[in-house]
CSV table of C-alpha atoms in Angstrom, one decimal:
chain,number,residue,atom,x,y,z
H,1,MET,CA,53.9,179.2,51.6
H,2,ALA,CA,52.5,175.7,52.2
H,3,LYS,CA,49.3,177.1,53.7
H,4,ARG,CA,48.8,179.5,50.8
H,5,GLU,CA,49.3,176.5,48.3
H,6,ARG,CA,46.6,174.5,50.2
H,7,ARG,CA,44.1,177.3,49.9
H,8,VAL,CA,44.8,177.6,46.1
H,9,GLY,CA,44.6,173.8,45.7
H,10,TYR,CA,41.3,173.2,47.6
H,11,GLY,CA,39.2,176.3,46.6
H,12,TRP,CA,37.8,175.2,43.3
H,13,PRO,CA,37.2,171.6,44.2
H,14,VAL,CA,35.2,172.6,47.3
H,15,LEU,CA,33.1,175.0,45.4
H,16,LEU,CA,32.4,172.4,42.7
H,17,ALA,CA,31.4,169.9,45.4
H,18,ILE,CA,29.0,172.4,47.0
H,19,GLY,CA,27.5,173.2,43.6
H,20,VAL,CA,26.9,169.5,42.9
H,21,HIS,CA,25.2,169.0,46.2
H,22,ILE,CA,22.8,171.9,45.6
H,23,ALA,CA,21.9,170.6,42.2
H,24,ALA,CA,21.1,167.2,43.7
H,25,LEU,CA,18.9,168.8,46.4
H,26,MET,CA,17.0,170.8,43.8
H,27,LEU,CA,16.4,167.6,41.9
H,28,THR,CA,14.8,166.0,44.9
H,29,VAL,CA,12.4,168.8,45.7
H,30,ILE,CA,11.2,169.5,42.2
H,31,LYS,CA,8.1,167.4,41.3
H,32,TRP,CA,8.6,165.8,38.0
H,33,PRO,CA,5.8,164.4,35.8
H,34,GLU,CA,4.8,160.9,36.6
H,35,SER,CA,7.0,158.7,34.6
H,36,THR,CA,9.5,156.0,35.1
H,37,PRO,CA,12.4,157.6,36.7
H,38,ASP,CA,15.6,157.5,34.8
H,39,PRO,CA,17.8,155.0,36.6
H,40,THR,CA,20.9,156.8,35.3
H,41,SER,CA,20.0,160.3,36.7
H,42,SER,CA,21.0,159.5,40.2
H,43,SER,CA,24.0,157.6,38.9
H,44,VAL,CA,25.1,160.7,36.9
H,45,VAL,CA,24.8,162.9,40.0
H,46,GLN,CA,26.6,160.3,42.1
H,47,ALA,CA,29.4,160.0,39.5
H,48,THR,CA,29.7,163.8,39.4
H,49,LEU,CA,29.9,164.0,43.2
H,50,VAL,CA,32.5,161.2,43.3
H,51,ARG,CA,34.6,163.0,40.8
H,52,ALA,CA,34.3,166.3,42.6
H,53,GLU,CA,35.3,164.7,45.9
H,54,THR,CA,38.2,163.1,44.3
H,55,ALA,CA,39.4,166.4,42.9
H,56,THR,CA,39.7,167.7,46.5
H,57,ASN,CA,42.1,164.9,47.3
H,58,GLN,CA,40.2,164.1,50.5
H,59,PRO,CA,39.0,160.6,51.2
H,60,GLN,CA,35.2,161.0,51.3
H,61,GLN,CA,32.6,158.3,51.6
H,62,THR,CA,29.4,158.7,49.5
H,63,LYS,CA,27.1,156.4,51.4
H,64,ASP,CA,24.3,159.1,51.2
H,65,ALA,CA,24.4,159.1,47.4
H,66,THR,CA,23.4,155.5,46.6
H,67,PRO,CA,21.0,155.4,43.6
H,68,PRO,CA,17.7,153.4,43.9
H,69,ALA,CA,17.9,150.0,42.3
H,70,THR,CA,14.3,150.1,40.9
H,71,SER,CA,11.8,152.7,40.0
H,72,GLN,CA,9.7,153.9,43.0
H,73,PRO,CA,6.7,156.3,43.4
H,74,LYS,CA,7.4,159.9,43.9
H,75,ASP,CA,6.5,159.8,47.5
H,76,GLN,CA,8.8,156.9,48.3
H,77,GLU,CA,11.5,158.6,46.3
H,78,ASP,CA,11.0,161.8,48.4
H,79,ALA,CA,11.0,159.8,51.6
H,80,SER,CA,14.1,157.8,50.7
H,81,GLN,CA,16.1,160.7,49.5
H,82,PRO,CA,18.4,161.9,52.3
H,83,ALA,CA,19.1,165.5,53.1
H,84,ALA,CA,22.0,167.1,51.4
H,85,SER,CA,25.1,166.7,53.4
H,86,PRO,CA,27.1,169.9,54.2
H,87,PRO,CA,30.2,170.5,52.1
H,88,PRO,CA,33.3,168.8,53.5
H,89,GLU,CA,35.6,171.0,55.5
H,90,PRO,CA,39.0,171.5,53.9
H,91,SER,CA,41.4,169.1,55.6
H,92,ASP,CA,44.7,170.4,57.0
H,93,GLN,CA,46.3,167.0,56.3
H,94,PRO,CA,48.5,167.0,53.2
H,95,THR,CA,47.4,164.7,50.4
H,96,ALA,CA,49.4,162.6,48.2
H,97,GLU,CA,49.0,165.2,45.4
H,98,SER,CA,50.2,168.0,47.6
H,99,ASP,CA,53.2,166.0,48.6
H,100,VAL,CA,54.1,165.5,44.9
H,101,GLN,CA,53.3,169.0,43.6
H,102,ILE,CA,56.2,171.4,44.7
H,103,PRO,CA,55.7,175.1,44.0
H,104,ASP,CA,57.7,176.5,41.1
H,105,GLU,CA,59.3,179.1,43.3
H,106,VAL,CA,60.7,176.3,45.6
H,107,VAL,CA,62.0,174.4,42.6
H,108,GLU,CA,63.7,177.4,41.1
H,109,GLU,CA,65.2,178.4,44.5
H,110,ALA,CA,66.5,174.9,44.9
H,111,LYS,CA,68.0,174.9,41.4
H,112,ALA,CA,69.5,178.3,42.1
H,113,GLN,CA,70.9,177.1,45.4
H,114,ALA,CA,72.4,174.0,43.8
H,115,GLN,CA,74.0,176.2,41.1
H,116,ARG,CA,75.4,178.5,43.7
H,117,LEU,CA,76.9,175.6,45.6
H,118,GLN,CA,78.3,174.1,42.4
H,119,GLU,CA,79.8,177.4,41.4
H,120,GLU,CA,81.3,177.9,44.9
H,121,ALA,CA,82.7,174.4,44.8
H,122,ARG,CA,84.2,175.1,41.4
H,123,ARG,CA,85.7,178.4,42.6
H,124,ALA,CA,87.1,176.8,45.7
H,125,ALA,CA,88.7,174.0,43.5
H,126,GLN,CA,90.1,176.7,41.2
H,127,GLN,CA,91.5,178.6,44.1
H,128,ARG,CA,93.1,175.5,45.5
H,129,ALA,CA,94.6,174.7,42.1
H,130,GLU,CA,95.9,178.3,41.7
H,131,ALA,CA,97.3,178.2,45.3
H,132,GLU,CA,99.1,174.9,44.5
H,133,ARG,CA,100.5,176.4,41.2
H,134,GLN,CA,101.7,179.5,43.1
H,135,ARG,CA,103.2,177.3,45.8
H,136,GLN,CA,105.1,175.2,43.2
H,137,LYS,CA,106.2,178.4,41.4
H,138,GLU,CA,107.5,180.0,44.6
H,139,ALA,CA,109.3,176.7,45.5
H,140,ALA,CA,110.9,176.6,42.1
H,141,GLN,CA,112.0,180.2,42.4
H,142,ARG,CA,113.5,179.6,45.8
H,143,GLN,CA,115.3,176.5,44.5
H,144,ALA,CA,116.6,178.5,41.5
H,145,GLN,CA,117.8,181.3,43.8
H,146,ALA,CA,119.5,178.9,46.1
H,147,GLU,CA,121.2,177.2,43.1
H,148,ALA,CA,122.3,180.6,41.7
H,149,GLU,CA,123.6,181.6,45.1
H,150,ARG,CA,125.5,178.3,45.4
H,151,LYS,CA,127.1,178.8,42.0
H,152,ARG,CA,127.9,182.4,42.8
H,153,GLN,CA,129.7,181.4,46.0
H,154,ALA,CA,131.5,178.6,44.2
H,155,GLN,CA,132.7,181.0,41.5
H,156,ALA,CA,133.7,183.5,44.2
H,157,GLU,CA,135.7,180.8,46.0
H,158,ALA,CA,137.3,179.6,42.8
H,159,GLU,CA,138.2,183.2,41.9
H,160,ARG,CA,139.7,183.8,45.4
H,161,LYS,CA,141.8,180.7,45.1
H,162,ARG,CA,143.0,181.6,41.6
H,163,GLN,CA,144.0,185.1,42.8
H,164,ALA,CA,145.7,183.7,45.8
H,165,GLN,CA,147.7,181.3,43.6
H,166,ALA,CA,148.5,184.1,41.2
H,167,GLU,CA,149.8,186.3,44.0
H,168,ALA,CA,151.8,183.4,45.4
H,169,GLU,CA,153.3,182.8,42.0
H,170,ARG,CA,154.2,186.5,41.6
H,171,LYS,CA,155.9,186.5,45.0
H,172,ARG,CA,157.7,183.4,44.2
H,173,GLN,CA,159.0,184.8,40.9
H,174,ALA,CA,160.0,188.1,42.7
H,175,GLN,CA,161.9,186.1,45.3
H,176,ALA,CA,163.6,184.0,42.7
H,177,GLU,CA,164.6,187.1,40.7
H,178,ALA,CA,165.9,188.8,43.9
H,179,GLU,CA,167.9,185.6,44.8
H,180,GLN,CA,169.3,185.4,41.3
H,181,LYS,CA,170.3,189.0,41.5
H,182,ARG,CA,171.9,188.5,44.9
H,183,GLN,CA,173.9,185.5,43.7
H,184,ALA,CA,175.1,187.4,40.6
H,185,GLN,CA,176.2,190.3,42.8
H,186,ALA,CA,178.0,187.9,45.2
H,187,GLU,CA,179.8,186.2,42.3
H,188,ALA,CA,180.8,189.6,40.8
H,189,GLU,CA,182.1,190.7,44.2
H,190,GLN,CA,184.1,187.5,44.5
H,191,LYS,CA,185.6,188.0,41.1
H,192,ARG,CA,186.4,191.6,41.8
H,193,LEU,CA,188.2,190.7,45.1
H,194,ALA,CA,190.1,187.9,43.4
H,195,ALA,CA,191.3,190.2,40.6
H,196,LEU,CA,192.2,192.8,43.2
H,197,ALA,CA,194.2,190.3,45.2
H,198,GLU,CA,196.0,189.1,42.1
H,199,ARG,CA,196.9,192.7,41.1
H,200,ALA,CA,198.0,193.5,44.6
H,201,ALA,CA,200.3,190.5,44.7
H,202,GLN,CA,202.0,191.7,41.5
H,203,ALA,CA,202.4,195.3,42.7
H,204,ASN,CA,204.4,196.9,45.5
H,205,ALA,CA,202.9,198.7,48.4
H,206,SER,CA,202.6,202.0,46.7
H,207,SER,CA,200.9,200.6,43.7
H,208,LEU,CA,198.6,198.7,46.1
H,209,ASP,CA,197.4,202.0,47.6
H,210,GLU,CA,196.9,203.4,44.1
H,211,LEU,CA,194.9,200.4,43.1
H,212,ILE,CA,192.7,200.7,46.2
H,213,SER,CA,192.1,204.3,45.4
H,214,GLU,CA,191.1,203.5,41.9
H,215,GLU,CA,188.8,200.8,43.1
H,216,GLN,CA,187.1,203.1,45.5
H,217,GLN,CA,186.5,205.6,42.7
H,218,SER,CA,185.2,202.8,40.5
H,219,ILE,CA,182.8,201.8,43.2
H,220,ALA,CA,181.7,205.4,43.7
H,221,ASN,CA,181.1,205.7,39.9
H,222,ALA,CA,179.2,202.5,39.8
H,223,GLU,CA,177.0,203.6,42.7
H,224,GLN,CA,176.3,206.8,41.0
H,225,ALA,CA,175.6,205.0,37.7
H,226,SER,CA,173.3,202.6,39.6
H,227,GLU,CA,171.5,205.5,41.2
H,228,ALA,CA,171.2,207.2,37.9
H,229,ALA,CA,169.9,204.1,36.2
H,230,ASN,CA,167.3,203.5,39.0
H,231,GLY,CA,166.3,207.2,38.8
H,232,PHE,CA,165.7,207.1,35.1
H,233,LYS,CA,163.7,203.8,35.2
H,234,ASN,CA,161.5,205.3,38.0
H,235,LEU,CA,161.0,208.4,35.8
H,236,VAL,CA,160.0,206.3,32.8
H,237,ARG,CA,157.6,204.2,35.0
H,238,ARG,CA,156.0,207.4,36.4
H,239,TYR,CA,155.5,208.9,33.0
H,240,VAL,CA,153.9,205.7,31.7
H,241,GLU,CA,151.6,205.4,34.8
H,242,GLN,CA,150.4,208.9,34.2
H,243,SER,CA,149.6,208.1,30.6
H,244,TRP,CA,148.0,204.7,31.3
H,245,ASN,CA,144.2,204.5,31.0
H,246,LEU,CA,143.5,201.3,32.8
H,247,PRO,CA,140.4,199.5,31.3
H,248,SER,CA,137.4,199.0,33.5
H,249,ASN,CA,136.3,195.7,34.9
H,250,ILE,CA,139.8,194.3,34.7
H,251,SER,CA,140.9,191.4,37.0
H,252,SER,CA,143.6,192.4,39.5
H,253,ASP,CA,145.7,189.4,38.7
H,254,LEU,CA,146.5,190.3,35.1
H,255,ARG,CA,150.1,190.8,34.1
H,256,ALA,CA,151.8,191.8,30.9
H,257,ILE,CA,155.6,192.3,30.3
H,258,VAL,CA,156.5,194.8,27.6
H,259,GLN,CA,160.0,195.2,26.0
H,260,ILE,CA,161.0,198.8,25.3
H,261,GLN,CA,163.7,199.9,22.8
H,262,LEU,CA,164.9,203.5,22.9
H,263,LEU,CA,167.4,205.6,21.0
H,264,PRO,CA,170.1,207.4,23.0
H,265,THR,CA,168.0,210.5,22.7
H,266,GLY,CA,165.1,208.8,24.5
H,267,GLU,CA,162.9,208.4,21.5
H,268,LEU,CA,160.8,205.2,21.3
H,269,VAL,CA,161.9,202.7,18.8
H,270,SER,CA,159.4,199.9,19.6
H,271,ALA,CA,157.2,198.5,22.4
H,272,THR,CA,156.5,194.8,22.2
H,273,ILE,CA,154.5,192.4,24.3
H,274,LEU,CA,156.9,189.7,25.7
H,275,GLN,CA,154.4,188.1,28.0
H,276,SER,CA,150.7,188.6,27.3
H,277,SER,CA,148.2,188.9,30.1
H,278,GLY,CA,145.7,186.9,28.1
H,279,ASN,CA,143.5,190.0,27.8
H,280,SER,CA,144.1,191.9,24.6
H,281,THR,CA,142.5,195.1,25.9
H,282,PHE,CA,144.8,195.1,28.9
H,283,ASP,CA,147.9,194.4,26.7
H,284,ARG,CA,146.9,197.2,24.2
H,285,SER,CA,146.4,199.7,27.0
H,286,ALA,CA,150.0,199.1,28.2
H,287,ILE,CA,151.4,199.7,24.7
H,288,ASN,CA,149.4,202.8,24.3
H,289,ALA,CA,150.6,204.2,27.7
H,290,ILE,CA,154.3,203.7,26.6
H,291,GLU,CA,153.7,205.3,23.2
H,292,LYS,CA,151.9,208.3,24.8
H,293,ALA,CA,154.6,208.8,27.5
H,294,SER,CA,157.5,208.8,25.0
H,295,PRO,CA,160.0,210.3,24.2
H,296,PHE,CA,162.0,210.2,27.4
H,297,ARG,CA,164.4,213.2,26.9
H,298,GLU,CA,166.1,212.7,30.3
H,299,MET,CA,168.0,209.7,28.8
H,300,SER,CA,170.3,212.0,26.8
H,301,LYS,CA,171.6,213.4,30.1
H,302,LEU,CA,172.8,210.0,31.4
H,303,ASP,CA,176.3,208.8,31.3
H,304,ALA,CA,177.0,206.7,28.2
H,305,SER,CA,177.4,203.5,30.3
H,306,VAL,CA,174.0,204.1,31.8
H,307,ARG,CA,172.3,204.9,28.5
H,308,ASP,CA,173.5,201.6,27.2
H,309,GLN,CA,171.5,199.8,29.9
H,310,PHE,CA,168.3,201.5,28.7
H,311,ARG,CA,168.6,201.0,25.0
H,312,GLU,CA,166.5,197.9,25.7
H,313,PHE,CA,164.7,197.1,28.9
H,314,ASN,CA,161.4,195.7,30.2
H,315,LEU,CA,158.4,197.0,32.1
H,316,ASP,CA,156.1,194.7,34.1
H,317,PHE,CA,152.4,195.9,34.0
H,318,ASN,CA,149.7,194.8,36.4
H,319,PRO,CA,146.5,196.7,37.4
H,320,GLU,CA,148.1,197.8,40.7
H,321,ASP,CA,151.4,199.2,39.5
H,322,ILE,CA,154.2,199.1,36.9
H,323,ARG,CA,157.7,197.7,37.6
C-alpha cells in the first residue's frame, strides 16, 4: 500500500520536472535575435524548476540553474550554459509530506477498528452488568427461598407442638373423667354395702338370704341395663358416623361437643353445640350428621330406666372418631 502511494505521489512532480528541464534545454540551443537578454527569463525558468523540485518533496540542489548576473554575448551564453541534468530518481526515502498524508483507506479502517473495539467494550460492560444483575437476582431468590423454608419449618414445628399439647390435654381430660367415674362408682358401692349391712343387721338370717338374692338380681338388672345403654349409644354413634361428611382440609385436633335430646320414640328434639371447635364448618357438619342419622327407633325397645338416660346425652366429635 505504501509503495503504491509513493508511485502516485511522485509521478506527476517527476514528469513536471523533466518537462521543465527540456524546456530549459531548448531555450539554450535556439538562437535568438541579438538583443539584450531578458535577465528575468533564466530566473523564471529557475523558479519554475525550484517549484517543480519542491513538489516532488525531494531535497534537490539547483546549482546548475544559476542565472547570469549581466547580459553576455550569445557565444558566452552558450558556453556558460551547462547541459541539462537528468531528471532526479524517485527516492525511496519517505518525505515529511508522505509521513503526514495517510491514505483514506487506512484512516477509515482505523476508525472502523476503533468503533469495533468501543462496541466490544460496551457489550462486555453490558454483559458484566447483566451478569451482576442476574447474580444479585439469584442471590435474592435463594435468600427468599431459604427464608420461606425457615418459616415453613417454624410453622410446622409450632403446629406439631400445638397438636401434641392438644393430644396431651385430651388424654388428661379422658383420664380425669375416668378417675371421676371410678370414684363415683366406688362411692356408690360403699353406700350400697353400707345400706346392705344396715338392712342385714335389722333382719334375721332368712331375710338376709332374701336380701342377698334381691341384690344379686338388682346387680344383674343393672348390668343388663348398662350393657343396653352402652349398646344403644354405640348404635347412635355408628349411625352418626355413617351420616357424617367430614369437611376437607380440617385439622386433626378439632373437637366439638354436641348435646342431643330425644323423645322416648327416638325422634330428635334438638342438637346443640355445647363446646365449639372454633371452626364453624366443622361444628355444622356434626349437627348435620346427627339430623341426618335421626330418628333412632331402637330407643323405644329399651327399658324405661335406660330410655331415661338417653333423653339427653352428649356426643364428642373429633376428626378421628365420635365418642
